[in-house]
Amino acid sequence: MKLCIKNGRVLDPASGLDKTACVNIEDGIIKSIGEAETADETIDAAGKLVLPGLIDLHVHFREPGREDQETIAGGCRIAAKSGYTSVVTMPNTNPPIDNQALVKFIKHEAEKSGLLNIFPAAAVSKGMKGEEISEMGELHTAGAVAFTDDGKPVSSSILMRRALEYSRMFDVPIMAHEEDHLLVDSGVINEGKVSASLGLRGIPNAAEEVMIARDVIIAGLSKGRLHVQHISSGGSVEIIRNAKKRGVKVTCETAPHYFSLTDEVVREKLALAKMNPPLRTEDDRIKIIEGLKDGTIDAIATDHAPHLMNEKRQEIEFAPNGIIGLETAVPLMITKLVKENGLSYNEVFAKVTCNPAKIIKIKKGEIKPGYDADIVIIDPEKKVIINDDFVASNCKNTPFMGAELFGSVECTILSGRITYKA
Amino acid sequence: MTKNALVLFESMTLKRKDLLDISSLSHDEIIYIFEAAKIFKKVFTETNKKFSFLSGRTVCMLFIEPSTRTRLSFEIAAKRLSADVISVAPSTSSLVKGESLIDTVKTLEAMKTGFIIMRHPVSLAPDFLSRNCEAHVINGGDGNHAHPTQALLDGFSVYERTGSLKGLKVAIVGDIKHSRVARSGIELFTKMGSEVVLCGPPTLLPDDFSLYGIEMTFDLDSILPKLDVVNMLRIQLERQKGSLFPSIREYNKYFSLTKDRLKKCRKDVIVMHPGPINRGIEIDDFVADCENAIIEEQVTNGIAVRMAVFSLLCGKTLEDINKEK
Ligand SMILES: [Zn+2]
């Protein structure tokens, strides 16, 4: 089976390639980039971007436990529609992913759907209780690519030390959701001007920053690989920039909402703009973009978190944290980073292709002969309107509802097979 | 004011469905509410007359957080306007937590409730409610966010004495962080041209208010001689457990309005308190009962202001009120 993607603007962030060319695929593998070869099927990509299939380091598909919000099969469909070919699922399901059987179950469900590669993250502590480290070796063998108790922090500094030490045997990252619960102190939104005027309890930047500061120091001590999840504050960027300079093995991700929105939107969107960590100020937003530009922030991950509208349609204090993120990711990256802030396509898409691939050590995220033919075709000038029709997720909990953005995913290809076509 | 402007003003009404906070009101609308309250106060204190403005309409008291004073005040105001009043209290409903709020609202809508007065322990609940119903929503206090009718009655209480709030120096003292009275008060007095100064211990005084250009101090004694109005907030005694202040004794030492402190104030300083008072804690007996304190007056004014808010929200004008008085 031969497939040829013709005349697109081929971008490969890993090598910096940016030229109009044809991508020839044979039996699910990229064969060559250049002149078109004879093929069984051709796709005309003229005027469009041809990129490595996107990789998301942070999604919540709710199976097992909350299949009413999202299933693995459903999540795979949404991811494919959004241009993704690989994702890392978070283990905070019910029960949490802390044993081999569950890791295999998730991989199996994804294989059944045939739409997406799932690389599960497993719990860093048994039962996500924050007490003892999980059986990392067994979990890694079963297919876990990272360990995290995402949804909550590893509050115990000694557990974090042990996890960062022990994980060195397998060279896997510990992904850390950073928040000091005592400083969060039942806060609801960012602590600042908006929380002061709305009388909502605030979550200070410090709640995130003190934990990141702690963990980069522990990472230095233990020599493990730390990956900091969903950073939202300008101070966090600074701490990580510094740690990287000192040679600490640390990487990090931010989410599209942190470079797109500020806490001001809470006034209008209420619970739909509630997530953890919270939307911060314009100053933080600018510093996040600077961190993306200078490479301090390695990856953009969506933290895709489906919640039923019924759950969001209540008082902001009672509503759950989180928004869906897969479907709005490409439009936000193109609109906010490329068009509004002048980053190049390769700079931006490195954060969702080769960089995350490196973090979880998979041979993906590049358009290069010999690599899996995971590819996405994007029309960067086509406008999308984020509305009920556009959002195919079962859950529509997004503060971007109503937004008009640039960048439409036209086609997603997984191992040479089309998994989505607009 | 020219004659024409006055006529215009006379027939002005509040062009909004809800009263959720002070920030959405304009300076002129606030004056208009004060002027309407003036008329209602006179009629209310001097006669037994009922107005007909809410006749045939149902006012629902949706008090998810219990409150006697505010509920009574709204209830009396509504009844003086001939409304039918029903109450939904947490003890009589399943609404102790928020899960079923949206369903309760649908039920109230189906019953053709004209007004919903909501008091709720979490911020922005009335905002959420108003987006999901046709009825007029009046915020009776939500979380730490807003208590607009309290701010209006506080403002009115000063306005009827001074004729204007412009240029007045108004202190709000105590637990600013957890106070909806403070937040609405700041907005109202600032909007009306007063100069607001906030005073309390740093743990109860969010720095972020300085981003709005509001003066803040930890030193009550230093500001007393300059004040026209001092609004003492009620301190929640359980805050001490969260290490927000070390002891009542120490709080008292720095932030209580005592007889000695009153002596440092101007002779005509107006002392306010939203009630209920913790006597001897934020304010001592002497001050609570002195001539400068208008604490009971505030209660009476609360009814007048709420009558004004009801009437103006349902489209009545000063002209209508004057006609019926
Ligand atoms: Zn998280």
XYZ file of C-alpha atoms and ligand atoms in Angstrom:
748
model
C 0.000 0.000 0.000
C 1.514 3.268 -1.193
C 0.289 6.711 -0.289
C 1.561 10.021 -1.622
C 0.861 13.409 -0.026
C 1.438 15.861 -2.817
C 2.651 19.441 -2.976
C 2.124 20.422 0.653
C 4.391 22.668 2.672
C 6.286 19.932 4.475
C 7.440 20.937 7.930
C 9.684 18.824 10.110
C 10.417 20.652 13.354
C 13.166 18.211 14.347
C 15.323 18.964 11.306
C 13.972 22.399 10.533
C 12.790 21.230 7.114
C 10.321 23.668 5.543
C 9.713 23.192 1.832
C 7.053 22.331 -0.694
C 7.408 18.645 -1.442
C 5.668 15.304 -1.670
C 5.767 12.750 1.118
C 5.844 9.156 -0.103
C 4.602 6.487 2.237
C 4.866 2.759 1.853
C 3.340 0.182 4.192
C 2.834 2.676 6.957
C 6.398 3.976 6.877
C 7.732 7.234 5.450
C 9.821 6.280 2.415
C 10.969 9.572 0.951
C 10.373 13.295 0.854
C 10.753 15.007 -2.511
C 9.307 14.095 -5.896
C 6.001 12.266 -6.050
C 6.259 8.532 -6.590
C 3.564 6.347 -8.067
C 1.042 5.471 -5.376
C -2.225 3.640 -4.793
C -3.665 6.764 -3.270
C -2.705 10.426 -3.400
C -3.735 13.355 -1.244
C -3.443 16.865 -2.612
C -2.021 19.089 0.116
C -1.292 22.160 -1.986
C -1.422 25.311 0.156
C -1.543 23.266 3.327
C 0.926 22.320 6.026
C 2.140 18.733 6.183
C 3.427 18.001 9.664
C 4.346 15.019 11.803
C 1.243 13.686 13.546
C 0.763 15.598 16.786
C 1.677 14.193 20.188
C -0.131 15.241 23.353
C 1.622 14.513 26.627
C -1.434 15.130 28.746
C -4.996 13.959 28.178
C -7.697 12.613 30.426
C -9.782 9.944 28.769
C -12.086 8.938 31.568
C -12.126 5.174 31.091
C -12.204 3.246 33.361
C -14.659 4.915 35.733
C -16.307 7.848 34.033
C -17.281 6.507 30.628
C -20.229 8.927 30.695
C -17.695 11.754 30.260
C -15.397 10.087 27.759
C -14.315 6.626 26.715
C -10.985 5.582 25.300
C -12.576 4.895 21.914
C -14.322 8.284 22.002
C -11.131 10.024 23.037
C -9.269 8.364 20.178
C -11.828 9.708 17.705
C -11.562 13.254 19.072
C -7.777 13.106 19.070
C -7.680 11.968 15.439
C -10.092 14.721 14.469
C -7.816 17.202 16.221
C -4.678 16.164 14.319
C -3.181 13.940 16.997
C -1.660 10.532 16.353
C -0.208 9.855 19.804
C -1.257 10.824 23.304
C -0.221 10.146 26.869
C -3.241 9.360 29.033
C -3.254 10.347 32.673
C -3.727 7.600 35.257
C -6.238 9.357 37.534
C -9.113 7.171 36.442
C -11.241 5.069 38.753
C -9.526 2.771 39.561
C -6.242 4.567 38.917
C -3.761 3.077 36.460
C -1.338 1.542 38.921
C -1.087 -2.050 37.678
C -0.003 -3.824 34.499
C -3.471 -5.071 33.598
C -4.877 -1.572 33.382
C -1.965 -0.283 31.322
C -2.525 -3.127 28.876
C -6.269 -2.519 28.860
C -5.797 1.086 27.770
C -3.351 0.151 25.044
C -5.673 -2.588 23.902
C -8.674 -0.256 23.663
C -6.639 2.174 21.568
C -5.435 -0.587 19.268
C -9.015 -1.743 18.821
C -10.051 1.722 17.698
C -7.126 1.906 15.281
C -7.272 5.695 15.401
C -4.569 6.642 17.839
C -1.440 5.474 19.609
C -1.905 5.683 23.323
C 1.122 5.736 25.569
C -0.266 5.497 29.070
C 1.249 7.230 32.036
C 0.904 5.157 35.193
C 0.541 6.267 38.774
C 3.725 7.266 40.529
C 2.345 5.998 43.834
C 0.281 2.904 44.590
C -3.397 3.797 44.310
C -2.285 7.395 43.751
C -2.254 7.668 47.512
C 1.054 9.476 47.675
C 2.528 6.953 50.103
C 4.596 4.271 48.327
C 6.051 4.242 44.840
C 4.246 2.063 42.317
C 5.757 -0.997 40.627
C 7.483 1.089 38.013
C 9.368 -1.771 36.408
C 6.258 -3.876 35.886
C 4.280 -0.890 34.673
C 7.031 0.187 32.307
C 7.237 -3.304 30.856
C 3.494 -3.248 30.263
C 3.822 -0.022 28.289
C 3.752 2.914 30.700
C 5.998 5.705 29.403
C 5.881 7.998 32.429
C 4.733 8.135 36.029
C 2.502 10.731 37.569
C -0.224 11.224 40.152
C -1.654 13.992 37.967
C -4.728 15.624 39.374
C -2.841 15.941 42.584
C 0.706 16.722 43.582
C 3.237 14.402 45.172
C 3.129 16.294 48.422
C 5.727 14.156 50.167
C 9.192 15.328 49.239
C 10.752 12.004 50.190
C 8.359 10.121 47.905
C 9.297 12.488 45.083
C 12.954 11.833 45.786
C 12.475 8.059 45.739
C 10.412 8.178 42.559
C 12.993 10.315 40.766
C 15.752 7.952 41.920
C 14.060 4.660 41.175
C 12.786 5.727 37.750
C 16.393 6.144 36.591
C 16.545 2.369 36.111
C 14.125 2.735 33.199
C 15.004 6.283 32.166
C 11.375 7.366 32.310
C 10.200 10.797 33.383
C 8.265 11.565 36.531
C 5.526 13.932 35.425
C 4.623 16.300 38.190
C 1.406 18.170 38.796
C 2.802 20.943 40.936
C 0.721 22.496 43.645
C 1.195 23.102 47.325
C -2.170 22.218 48.793
C -1.672 24.324 51.868
C -0.990 27.418 49.798
C -3.925 26.630 47.511
C -6.022 26.760 50.678
C -9.313 25.914 48.928
C -8.739 28.593 46.304
C -10.954 28.596 43.235
C -9.349 30.908 40.664
C -6.061 32.762 40.301
C -5.245 35.059 43.188
C -5.069 38.581 41.847
C -7.114 41.505 40.746
C -9.986 39.341 39.521
C -10.246 37.170 42.625
C -10.060 40.292 44.779
C -13.001 41.879 43.031
C -15.108 38.748 42.612
C -14.523 37.622 46.171
C -13.495 34.171 45.022
C -10.743 32.570 47.040
C -7.471 32.878 45.155
C -4.761 30.379 44.248
C -1.444 32.238 44.308
C 1.273 31.619 41.709
C 3.396 30.632 44.678
C 1.332 27.457 45.161
C 2.716 26.189 41.848
C 6.138 27.774 42.070
C 7.225 26.506 45.474
C 6.556 22.925 44.399
C 8.434 23.340 41.123
C 11.330 24.897 43.007
C 11.290 21.963 45.417
C 11.154 19.379 42.664
C 13.903 20.807 40.467
C 16.112 20.754 43.543
C 15.133 17.148 44.286
C 15.675 16.278 40.616
C 19.194 17.684 40.918
C 19.773 15.559 43.994
C 18.328 12.338 42.619
C 19.421 12.770 38.989
C 16.065 11.500 37.745
C 14.090 13.011 34.895
C 11.471 15.497 36.000
C 8.756 16.655 33.627
C 6.695 19.525 35.023
C 3.095 19.457 33.867
C 0.860 22.307 32.794
C 2.833 25.317 33.987
C 0.722 28.439 34.203
C 2.758 31.077 36.011
C 5.546 33.322 34.813
C 7.550 32.479 37.915
C 7.466 28.781 37.022
C 9.050 29.538 33.648
C 11.831 31.419 35.422
C 12.507 28.590 37.899
C 12.710 25.996 35.123
C 14.851 28.220 32.903
C 17.258 28.503 35.784
C 17.267 24.793 36.587
C 17.954 23.933 32.959
C 20.922 26.311 32.997
C 22.253 24.487 36.010
C 21.994 21.182 34.133
C 19.034 19.680 35.970
C 17.225 17.061 33.880
C 13.941 18.896 33.716
C 11.415 19.416 30.941
C 8.016 21.037 31.061
C 4.761 21.605 29.273
C 2.138 24.308 29.209
C -1.415 24.141 27.858
C -2.991 26.242 25.086
C -5.302 28.040 27.510
C -2.352 29.434 29.466
C -0.975 31.226 26.417
C -4.426 32.202 25.138
C -6.486 33.429 28.087
C -6.202 35.240 31.403
C -8.245 35.133 34.588
C -10.286 38.082 33.295
C -12.427 35.620 31.299
C -13.695 34.084 34.538
C -15.989 37.095 34.861
C -17.779 36.059 31.689
C -17.298 32.306 31.439
C -17.572 31.382 35.130
C -17.056 27.643 35.680
C -16.144 27.088 32.029
C -12.948 28.997 32.753
C -12.158 26.984 35.874
C -9.208 24.646 35.763
C -6.242 23.660 37.881
C -3.810 25.383 37.746
C -6.021 28.396 37.111
C -5.820 30.941 34.307
C -3.343 33.587 35.417
C -2.719 37.230 34.530
C -1.621 38.871 31.298
C 1.881 39.163 32.722
C 2.003 35.387 33.228
C 0.572 34.775 29.771
C 3.334 36.854 28.206
C 5.992 35.020 30.201
C 4.586 31.656 29.131
C 4.896 32.771 25.506
C 8.467 33.921 26.155
C 9.193 30.498 27.647
C 7.805 28.851 24.535
C 9.956 31.098 22.350
C 13.240 30.572 24.149
C 12.735 26.828 24.538
C 12.309 26.781 28.316
C 8.907 25.228 27.709
C 9.455 22.015 25.758
C 5.936 20.914 25.034
C 2.367 22.054 24.588
C -0.044 19.561 26.102
C -3.779 20.032 26.181
C -4.736 18.691 29.629
C -7.914 17.635 27.785
C -10.390 17.126 30.617
C -13.968 16.309 29.663
C -16.691 17.188 32.160
C -20.416 16.991 31.500
C -22.098 20.361 31.119
C -24.336 19.429 34.034
C -21.256 19.297 36.207
C -20.034 22.648 34.937
C -23.455 24.255 35.159
C -23.334 24.960 38.828
C -21.778 27.494 41.133
C -18.158 28.058 40.142
C -16.913 26.996 43.556
C -18.617 23.603 43.272
C -17.909 22.957 39.588
C -15.059 20.566 38.739
C -11.741 21.751 37.342
C -10.790 21.285 33.719
C -11.670 22.016 30.120
C -11.513 20.009 26.918
C -8.482 20.910 24.849
C -7.820 18.614 21.918
C -10.073 20.172 19.320
C -9.041 23.759 20.023
C -5.298 23.026 20.231
C -4.300 23.473 16.579
C -6.429 26.603 16.040
C -5.038 28.166 19.238
C -1.421 27.359 18.423
C -1.766 28.842 14.952
C -3.819 31.865 15.971
C -2.159 32.789 19.254
C 1.443 31.731 18.681
C 2.077 31.909 14.935
C -0.235 34.739 13.917
C -0.326 36.880 17.065
C 3.159 36.290 18.426
C 5.226 35.571 15.347
C 6.576 32.145 16.251
C 7.423 30.004 13.223
C 5.440 26.881 12.430
C 8.457 24.728 13.202
C 9.019 26.465 16.554
C 5.411 25.932 17.577
C 4.924 22.428 16.250
C 8.171 21.165 17.790
C 6.209 21.419 21.047
C 3.662 18.873 19.856
C 5.865 16.581 17.770
C 9.593 15.898 18.240
C 9.933 17.429 21.712
C 7.259 15.366 23.424
C 8.485 12.289 21.513
C 11.897 12.818 23.046
C 10.461 13.241 26.532
C 8.681 9.892 26.425
C 11.369 8.331 24.225
C 9.306 7.199 21.272
C 10.532 7.125 17.697
C 7.868 9.446 16.401
C 7.178 13.081 15.769
C 9.410 13.478 12.720
C 8.912 13.387 8.962
C 11.936 11.370 7.997
C 12.453 8.189 5.958
C 12.080 5.148 8.167
C 9.706 6.820 10.635
C 6.085 5.750 11.135
C 3.869 7.595 8.689
C 1.986 9.560 11.364
C 1.087 12.797 9.633
C -1.320 15.697 9.913
C -2.381 18.090 7.171
C -3.481 21.521 8.342
C -4.946 24.482 6.492
C -3.554 27.393 8.511
C -5.615 30.067 6.771
C -8.972 28.384 7.093
C -11.150 29.822 9.831
C -12.898 27.615 12.328
C -15.705 28.738 14.591
C -15.736 26.940 17.913
C -19.393 26.063 18.339
C -21.592 23.077 19.118
C -21.177 21.757 15.604
C -17.422 22.080 15.640
C -16.959 20.464 19.043
C -17.446 16.750 18.518
C -16.514 15.829 22.080
C -19.253 14.385 24.185
C -18.436 17.129 26.671
C -18.502 20.737 25.511
C -16.770 22.310 28.475
C -14.596 24.903 26.789
C -14.217 28.633 27.442
C -13.429 29.039 23.733
C -17.033 28.409 22.723
C -17.916 31.147 20.245
C -14.326 31.950 19.309
C -13.252 32.366 15.702
C -9.765 31.032 15.097
C -7.412 30.195 12.260
C -6.182 26.694 11.513
C -8.223 23.740 10.418
C -7.133 20.109 10.667
C -7.859 18.715 7.212
C -6.514 15.187 7.438
C -4.856 12.917 9.998
C -2.846 9.859 9.023
C -1.750 7.093 11.395
C 0.834 4.629 10.135
C -0.151 5.455 6.558
C -3.901 5.105 7.164
C -6.292 8.043 7.124
C -7.920 8.348 10.546
C -9.644 11.651 9.914
C -10.625 13.706 6.929
C -12.457 17.039 7.143
C -29.779 70.388 37.125
C -31.853 72.094 34.425
C -35.591 71.636 34.442
C -35.501 69.407 31.391
C -32.811 67.209 32.864
C -34.861 66.916 36.001
C -37.897 65.775 34.029
C -35.770 63.210 32.253
C -34.413 62.071 35.570
C -37.916 61.842 37.000
C -38.949 59.363 34.343
C -35.723 57.371 34.371
C -35.871 53.725 35.265
C -33.356 50.921 35.799
C -32.916 49.308 32.424
C -31.778 45.941 33.639
C -33.242 42.646 34.666
C -31.116 42.006 37.716
C -29.178 43.620 40.513
C -26.128 41.437 40.952
C -23.417 43.856 42.003
C -22.569 47.528 42.277
C -20.132 47.626 39.374
C -22.951 47.256 36.862
C -24.770 50.342 38.210
C -23.967 53.821 36.964
C -23.436 56.843 39.192
C -26.790 58.287 38.083
C -28.635 55.058 38.703
C -27.314 54.977 42.239
C -28.481 58.559 42.868
C -31.817 57.556 41.417
C -32.101 54.643 43.847
C -31.189 56.997 46.719
C -33.869 59.489 45.678
C -36.487 56.755 45.442
C -35.405 55.404 48.818
C -35.896 58.859 50.319
C -39.559 58.859 49.339
C -40.106 55.298 50.482
C -38.416 55.968 53.793
C -40.692 58.888 54.529
C -43.826 56.921 53.708
C -42.578 53.816 55.492
C -41.631 55.565 58.724
C -44.626 57.876 58.864
C -47.540 55.775 57.609
C -48.717 52.205 57.187
C -49.257 52.668 53.495
C -48.651 49.873 51.037
C -47.693 50.558 47.449
C -49.232 48.479 44.680
C -46.154 48.067 42.488
C -45.636 44.360 43.113
C -49.272 43.441 43.477
C -49.928 40.017 41.972
C -46.222 39.249 41.704
C -44.328 36.627 43.614
C -41.042 37.329 45.316
C -39.070 34.239 46.200
C -36.479 34.345 48.948
C -33.895 31.789 47.912
C -31.631 31.831 50.928
C -29.126 29.035 50.539
C -27.128 30.655 53.310
C -29.206 31.511 56.336
C -29.713 35.143 57.255
C -32.414 36.659 59.381
C -31.757 40.355 59.013
C -31.403 40.561 55.262
C -34.263 38.174 54.604
C -36.605 40.109 56.888
C -35.629 43.390 55.319
C -36.330 42.138 51.789
C -39.536 40.530 52.956
C -40.870 43.668 54.577
C -39.879 45.735 51.547
C -41.644 43.312 49.191
C -44.774 43.217 51.333
C -44.893 46.998 51.526
C -45.071 46.830 47.740
C -47.937 44.273 47.919
C -45.949 41.278 46.692
C -46.639 37.684 47.627
C -43.556 36.413 49.374
C -42.384 32.818 49.518
C -39.260 31.486 51.161
C -36.970 28.649 50.215
C -34.553 28.045 53.047
C -31.861 25.379 53.116
C -33.702 23.561 55.884
C -36.806 23.200 53.754
C -35.102 22.191 50.541
C -32.514 19.781 49.270
C -30.451 22.762 48.320
C -27.797 22.647 50.947
C -25.105 22.136 48.393
C -25.218 23.468 44.876
C -25.905 20.355 42.827
C -29.552 20.984 42.213
C -29.516 24.765 41.883
C -30.243 24.630 38.177
C -33.231 22.365 38.827
C -34.580 24.557 41.603
C -34.344 27.520 39.288
C -36.342 25.685 36.643
C -38.998 24.908 39.230
C -39.208 28.515 40.368
C -39.448 29.606 36.738
C -42.308 27.228 36.130
C -44.083 28.804 39.098
C -43.794 32.209 37.400
C -41.767 33.806 40.139
C -41.281 37.503 39.384
C -38.275 38.132 41.610
C -35.714 35.851 43.130
C -33.727 37.200 46.031
C -30.701 35.035 46.433
C -28.313 34.687 49.311
C -25.642 32.093 48.687
C -22.446 31.014 50.465
C -20.358 30.984 47.283
C -19.375 33.862 45.051
C -21.104 34.424 41.693
C -23.994 32.039 42.355
C -26.593 34.797 41.660
C -24.724 35.660 38.464
C -25.022 32.033 37.420
C -28.693 31.987 38.434
C -29.541 35.142 36.489
C -28.158 33.689 33.279
C -30.484 30.743 33.582
C -33.802 32.367 34.404
C -36.237 35.023 33.268
C -37.100 36.309 36.735
C -35.472 39.424 38.152
C -32.592 38.311 40.346
C -31.492 40.438 43.272
C -28.281 39.447 44.947
C -28.851 39.275 48.680
C -25.185 38.503 49.299
C -22.983 35.913 47.592
C -19.880 34.411 49.140
C -17.200 37.031 49.529
C -18.275 38.710 46.327
C -21.063 41.239 46.581
C -23.911 42.514 48.703
C -25.225 45.339 46.570
C -28.300 46.276 48.616
C -26.142 46.536 51.734
C -23.767 48.894 49.923
C -26.725 50.913 48.627
C -28.189 51.252 52.096
C -24.799 52.195 53.534
C -24.347 54.780 50.817
C -27.888 56.050 51.266
C -27.404 56.366 55.028
C -24.480 58.700 54.437
C -26.145 60.446 51.481
C -29.237 61.448 53.451
C -26.991 63.116 56.037
C -24.449 64.779 53.797
C -26.358 65.263 50.536
C -23.472 63.876 48.531
C -20.788 61.212 48.805
C -18.338 63.185 46.726
C -15.013 63.929 48.381
C -15.812 62.037 51.578
C -13.108 59.975 53.211
C -14.573 56.553 53.968
C -12.741 53.837 55.882
C -13.745 50.198 55.764
C -12.158 48.385 58.663
C -11.733 44.701 59.466
C -11.822 41.475 57.493
C -11.769 42.892 53.970
C -10.651 39.607 52.448
C -13.768 37.668 53.355
C -16.262 40.505 53.122
C -18.840 41.024 50.405
C -19.972 44.139 52.267
C -16.486 45.553 51.820
C -16.284 44.691 48.118
C -19.628 46.270 47.286
C -18.884 49.189 49.595
C -15.579 49.897 47.876
C -17.292 49.935 44.491
C -20.163 52.110 45.596
C -18.244 54.764 47.503
C -15.519 54.921 44.846
C -18.096 55.293 42.097
C -19.808 58.108 43.991
C -16.554 60.032 44.329
C -15.600 59.170 47.903
C -12.061 58.318 48.810
C -11.971 54.821 50.259
C -9.303 53.566 52.615
C -9.168 49.940 53.691
C -7.808 48.984 57.059
C -7.101 45.609 58.638
C -4.289 43.169 59.369
C -2.276 42.112 56.266
C -3.755 38.605 56.467
C -7.252 40.019 55.953
C -6.365 42.768 53.497
C -5.708 41.419 49.965
C -2.806 43.296 48.383
C -4.555 42.978 45.055
C -6.957 45.782 45.946
C -4.057 48.182 45.506
C -4.197 47.240 41.797
C -7.476 49.160 41.747
C -5.739 52.194 43.214
C -7.345 51.894 46.630
C -5.498 53.114 49.686
C -4.712 50.483 52.301
C -3.272 50.676 55.768
C -2.623 48.475 58.785
C -2.639 51.478 61.082
C -6.144 52.455 62.145
C -5.014 55.251 64.444
C -3.205 57.047 61.656
C -6.319 57.468 59.529
C -8.943 58.265 62.168
C -8.586 62.079 62.186
C -9.190 62.271 58.427
C -12.354 60.220 58.234
C -15.890 61.319 57.412
C -17.228 57.779 57.607
C -15.934 54.669 59.303
C -17.588 51.380 58.415
C -16.654 48.640 60.870
C -17.025 45.118 59.522
C -18.099 42.170 61.571
C -15.201 39.872 62.354
C -15.882 36.147 62.035
C -14.507 34.684 65.212
C -13.594 31.387 63.518
C -11.028 33.167 61.334
C -8.659 33.077 64.252
C -8.309 29.309 63.802
C -6.865 29.805 60.334
C -4.045 31.930 61.778
C -5.460 35.021 60.140
C -4.967 36.813 63.425
C -3.430 35.425 66.597
C -6.172 36.178 69.101
C -9.296 38.238 69.641
C -7.366 40.202 72.247
C -4.734 41.209 69.746
C -7.277 41.961 67.014
C -9.079 44.139 69.469
C -5.924 46.025 70.324
C -5.282 47.142 66.747
C -8.639 47.248 64.997
C -11.442 47.801 67.464
C -13.256 51.126 67.378
C -13.166 52.084 71.037
C -14.125 55.167 72.967
C -10.488 56.287 72.942
C -10.233 55.858 69.218
C -13.499 57.708 68.662
C -11.934 60.702 70.402
C -9.323 60.838 67.665
C -12.045 61.132 65.036
C -13.773 64.243 63.830
C -16.779 65.218 65.927
C -19.246 64.518 63.108
C -17.739 61.227 61.965
C -20.389 58.712 60.882
C -19.927 55.239 62.395
C -21.532 52.359 60.525
C -21.717 48.613 60.993
C -23.596 46.144 58.786
C -24.593 44.115 61.850
C -24.893 41.946 63.731
C -22.317 43.525 66.014
C -19.790 41.623 68.077
C -19.901 44.128 70.912
C -16.534 44.621 72.520
C -14.725 43.086 69.574
C -14.837 45.268 66.487
C -16.674 48.067 68.244
C -17.189 48.755 71.948
C -20.458 49.483 73.747
C -19.805 53.170 74.072
C -19.233 53.617 70.368
C -22.101 51.360 69.323
C -24.517 53.470 71.327
C -23.042 56.925 70.722
C -24.606 59.617 68.564
C -22.159 59.116 65.737
C -23.322 55.543 65.242
C -26.191 55.113 62.786
C -26.451 51.353 63.068
C -30.224 51.194 63.678
C -30.846 53.843 61.062
C -29.076 51.568 58.593
C -31.645 48.855 59.311
C -34.568 51.176 58.554
C -32.825 52.467 55.456
C -32.331 48.895 54.290
C -36.073 48.512 53.842
C -36.403 51.819 51.980
C -33.514 51.030 49.660
C -34.860 47.558 48.902
C -38.307 49.009 48.146
C -36.573 51.358 45.729
C -34.651 48.554 44.060
C -37.763 46.410 43.603
C -39.760 49.288 42.165
C -37.112 50.538 39.780
C -36.262 47.054 38.542
C -39.872 46.462 37.565
C -39.914 49.620 35.517
C -41.373 52.171 37.928
C -40.051 55.719 37.916
C -39.718 58.411 40.584
C -42.780 59.949 38.996
C -44.766 56.747 39.590
C -43.592 56.577 43.183
C -44.458 60.200 43.853
C -47.889 59.692 42.300
C -48.735 56.775 44.546
C -47.298 57.996 47.839
Zn -2.695 18.165 36.519
